[in-house]
Short mmCIF file of C-alpha atoms in Angstrom, two decimals:
data_model
loop_
_atom_site.label_atom_id
_atom_site.label_comp_id
_atom_site.label_asym_id
_atom_site.label_seq_id
_atom_site.Cartn_x
_atom_site.Cartn_y
_atom_site.Cartn_z
CA UNK A 285 42.10 11.76 -3.90
CA UNK A 286 43.32 12.08 -7.48
CA UNK A 287 44.94 9.24 -9.37
CA UNK A 288 48.27 11.04 -9.22
CA UNK A 289 48.00 11.34 -5.43
CA UNK A 290 47.06 7.66 -5.16
CA UNK A 291 50.10 6.64 -7.20
CA UNK A 292 52.34 8.86 -5.11
CA UNK A 293 50.91 7.47 -1.86
CA UNK A 294 51.50 3.84 -2.87
CA UNK A 295 54.98 4.62 -4.18
CA UNK A 296 55.85 6.04 -0.77
CA UNK A 297 54.39 2.95 0.91
CA UNK A 298 56.47 0.81 -1.47
CA UNK A 299 59.61 2.68 -0.44
CA UNK A 300 58.70 2.02 3.20
CA UNK A 301 58.23 -1.66 2.36
CA UNK A 302 61.64 -1.77 0.68
CA UNK A 303 63.17 -0.22 3.81
CA UNK A 304 61.54 -2.93 5.96
CA UNK A 305 62.67 -5.61 3.49
CA UNK A 306 66.28 -4.39 3.67
CA UNK A 307 66.09 -4.39 7.46
CA UNK A 308 64.52 -7.86 7.43
CA UNK A 309 66.75 -9.62 4.92
CA UNK A 310 70.03 -7.76 4.82
CA UNK A 311 70.46 -6.54 8.39
CA UNK A 312 68.45 -8.59 10.89
CA UNK A 313 68.64 -11.70 8.71
CA UNK A 314 72.40 -11.72 9.21
CA UNK A 315 72.23 -11.19 12.97
CA UNK A 316 70.34 -14.13 14.46
CA UNK A 317 69.37 -13.94 18.11
CA UNK A 318 69.08 -17.34 19.79
CA UNK A 319 69.48 -18.89 16.32
CA UNK A 320 66.38 -17.06 15.08
CA UNK A 321 65.77 -14.12 12.79
CA UNK A 322 62.59 -12.01 12.68
CA UNK A 323 60.19 -12.06 9.76
CA UNK A 324 59.05 -8.49 9.14
CA UNK A 325 57.22 -8.58 5.81
CA UNK A 326 54.03 -10.10 7.28
CA UNK A 327 54.19 -7.49 10.06
CA UNK A 328 54.47 -4.77 7.41
CA UNK A 329 51.45 -6.12 5.54
CA UNK A 330 49.38 -6.24 8.74
CA UNK A 331 50.45 -2.74 9.75
CA UNK A 332 49.52 -1.07 6.47
CA UNK A 333 46.24 -3.01 6.40
CA UNK A 334 45.32 -1.69 9.84
CA UNK A 335 46.19 1.86 8.86
CA UNK A 336 44.57 1.87 5.40
CA UNK A 337 41.66 -0.59 5.65
CA UNK A 338 40.60 -3.90 4.18
CA UNK A 339 40.73 -3.35 0.41
CA UNK A 340 43.99 -1.41 0.52
CA UNK A 341 45.37 -3.96 2.98
CA UNK A 342 44.60 -6.79 0.59
CA UNK A 343 46.38 -5.00 -2.24
CA UNK A 344 49.38 -4.14 -0.12
CA UNK A 345 49.44 -7.71 1.21
CA UNK A 346 49.45 -8.97 -2.37
CA UNK A 347 52.41 -6.74 -3.23
CA UNK A 348 54.23 -7.67 -0.04
CA UNK A 349 53.64 -11.34 -0.79
CA UNK A 350 55.09 -10.87 -4.27
CA UNK A 351 58.19 -9.23 -2.81
CA UNK A 352 58.50 -12.07 -0.30
CA UNK A 353 58.16 -14.69 -3.05
CA UNK A 354 60.70 -12.99 -5.28
CA UNK A 355 63.23 -12.59 -2.49
CA UNK A 356 62.74 -16.05 -0.92
CA UNK A 357 62.51 -18.12 -4.11
CA UNK A 358 61.56 -21.25 -2.17
CA UNK A 359 58.11 -20.86 -0.73
CA UNK A 360 56.01 -22.14 -3.62
CA UNK A 361 53.79 -19.10 -4.15
CA UNK A 362 51.54 -19.40 -1.11
CA UNK A 363 52.84 -16.19 0.54
CA UNK A 364 51.09 -13.99 -2.05
CA UNK A 365 47.65 -15.37 -1.24
CA UNK A 366 48.39 -15.65 2.49
CA UNK A 367 49.40 -11.99 2.85
CA UNK A 368 46.57 -10.74 0.63
CA UNK A 369 44.01 -12.57 2.77
CA UNK A 370 45.72 -11.42 5.97
CA UNK A 371 45.71 -7.83 4.69
CA UNK A 372 42.01 -8.03 3.93
CA UNK A 373 41.18 -9.55 7.33
CA UNK A 374 43.43 -7.22 9.34
CA UNK A 375 42.20 -4.12 7.53
CA UNK A 376 38.57 -5.14 7.97
CA UNK A 377 39.09 -5.97 11.64
CA UNK A 378 40.73 -2.59 12.22
CA UNK A 379 37.91 -0.76 10.46
CA UNK A 380 35.11 -2.50 12.31
CA UNK A 381 36.42 -3.95 15.58
CA UNK A 382 39.89 -2.71 16.53
CA UNK A 383 41.54 0.65 16.72
CA UNK A 384 43.49 1.81 13.70
CA UNK A 385 46.53 2.60 15.82
CA UNK A 386 49.41 0.92 17.61
CA UNK A 387 47.32 -1.57 19.61
CA UNK A 388 45.41 -2.68 16.51
CA UNK A 389 48.68 -3.09 14.60
CA UNK A 390 50.20 -5.18 17.37
CA UNK A 391 47.12 -7.41 17.64
CA UNK A 392 46.95 -7.93 13.88
CA UNK A 393 50.72 -8.45 13.59
CA UNK A 394 50.56 -11.07 16.34
CA UNK A 395 47.64 -12.80 14.62
CA UNK A 396 49.37 -12.85 11.23
CA UNK A 397 52.63 -14.09 12.72
CA UNK A 398 50.80 -16.77 14.74
CA UNK A 399 49.02 -17.96 11.59
CA UNK A 400 52.31 -18.00 9.70
CA UNK A 401 54.04 -19.97 12.44
CA UNK A 402 51.15 -22.44 12.57
CA UNK A 403 51.51 -23.01 8.83
CA UNK A 404 55.27 -23.51 9.22
CA UNK A 405 54.66 -25.84 12.15
CA UNK A 406 52.10 -27.94 10.29
CA UNK A 407 54.32 -28.19 7.20
CA UNK A 408 57.28 -29.16 9.38
CA UNK A 409 55.25 -31.82 11.17
CA UNK A 410 53.80 -33.17 7.93
CA UNK A 411 57.21 -33.39 6.23
CA UNK A 412 58.93 -34.55 9.44
CA UNK A 413 61.42 -31.75 9.06
CA UNK A 414 62.46 -31.89 12.72
CA UNK A 415 61.17 -33.17 16.05
CA UNK A 416 57.92 -31.43 17.09
CA UNK A 417 59.48 -29.85 20.18
CA UNK A 418 62.18 -28.20 18.06
CA UNK A 419 59.62 -26.95 15.53
CA UNK A 420 57.54 -25.38 18.30
CA UNK A 421 60.63 -23.80 19.86
CA UNK A 422 61.66 -22.22 16.57
CA UNK A 423 58.10 -21.03 15.88
CA UNK A 424 57.76 -19.36 19.26
CA UNK A 425 61.18 -17.69 19.02
CA UNK A 426 60.45 -16.40 15.52
CA UNK A 427 57.03 -15.10 16.55
CA UNK A 428 58.38 -13.29 19.61
CA UNK A 429 61.43 -11.88 17.83
CA UNK A 430 59.25 -10.62 14.98
CA UNK A 431 56.87 -8.93 17.42
CA UNK A 432 59.82 -7.25 19.17
CA UNK A 433 60.50 -5.47 15.86
CA UNK A 434 56.80 -4.76 15.13
CA UNK A 435 56.86 -1.32 16.85
CA UNK A 436 59.71 -0.22 14.56
CA UNK A 437 57.73 -1.35 11.51
CA UNK A 438 54.68 0.45 12.88
CA UNK A 439 56.65 3.69 13.33
CA UNK A 440 57.89 3.54 9.73
CA UNK A 441 54.43 3.09 8.26
CA UNK A 442 52.71 5.44 10.71
CA UNK A 443 55.08 8.19 9.57
CA UNK A 444 54.19 7.43 5.96
CA UNK A 445 50.48 7.29 6.80
CA UNK A 446 50.62 10.69 8.50
CA UNK A 447 52.22 12.21 5.40
CA UNK A 448 50.33 10.55 2.58
CA UNK A 449 47.79 8.12 4.05
CA UNK A 450 44.09 8.00 3.23
CA UNK A 451 42.84 11.47 2.38
CA UNK A 452 45.95 13.44 3.35
CA UNK A 453 46.61 14.35 -0.28
CA UNK A 454 43.00 15.22 -1.13
CA UNK A 455 43.77 18.92 -1.55
#
């Protein structure tokens, strides 16, 4: 794949990420269900990692984490490293142990969201943000609601992958 094709491929993935970000922040973020909104950027990072592999997943996770940090402005910078590591692990797992399709994306998305919710839960417990039962309730709702939207995120990035993914532009 030429450098020009690589740049084009990742620009298209970036446009897909911006679409997911708009859906996440500006549409679903304003329509809470049971007082909870989904978090789709980690799902997007896991999905692209499964489709493209470990190294590409780490890079996309890094970029997704940067977008998340820029748009959230309150997380302290940990999301960049978290999503880069998750991208590397999900992409590697998909290459060597899972399928690089829908099931693999759902498993990796669930794992990334569970890790994220565990981090939120531990931080909330450590800072005594709320009673533990409430923190667990919010974590479970957010995890489930995010996974409900994971197939839509998968369809977006699968369509991109079919057009420009991996060696599609090699000619």
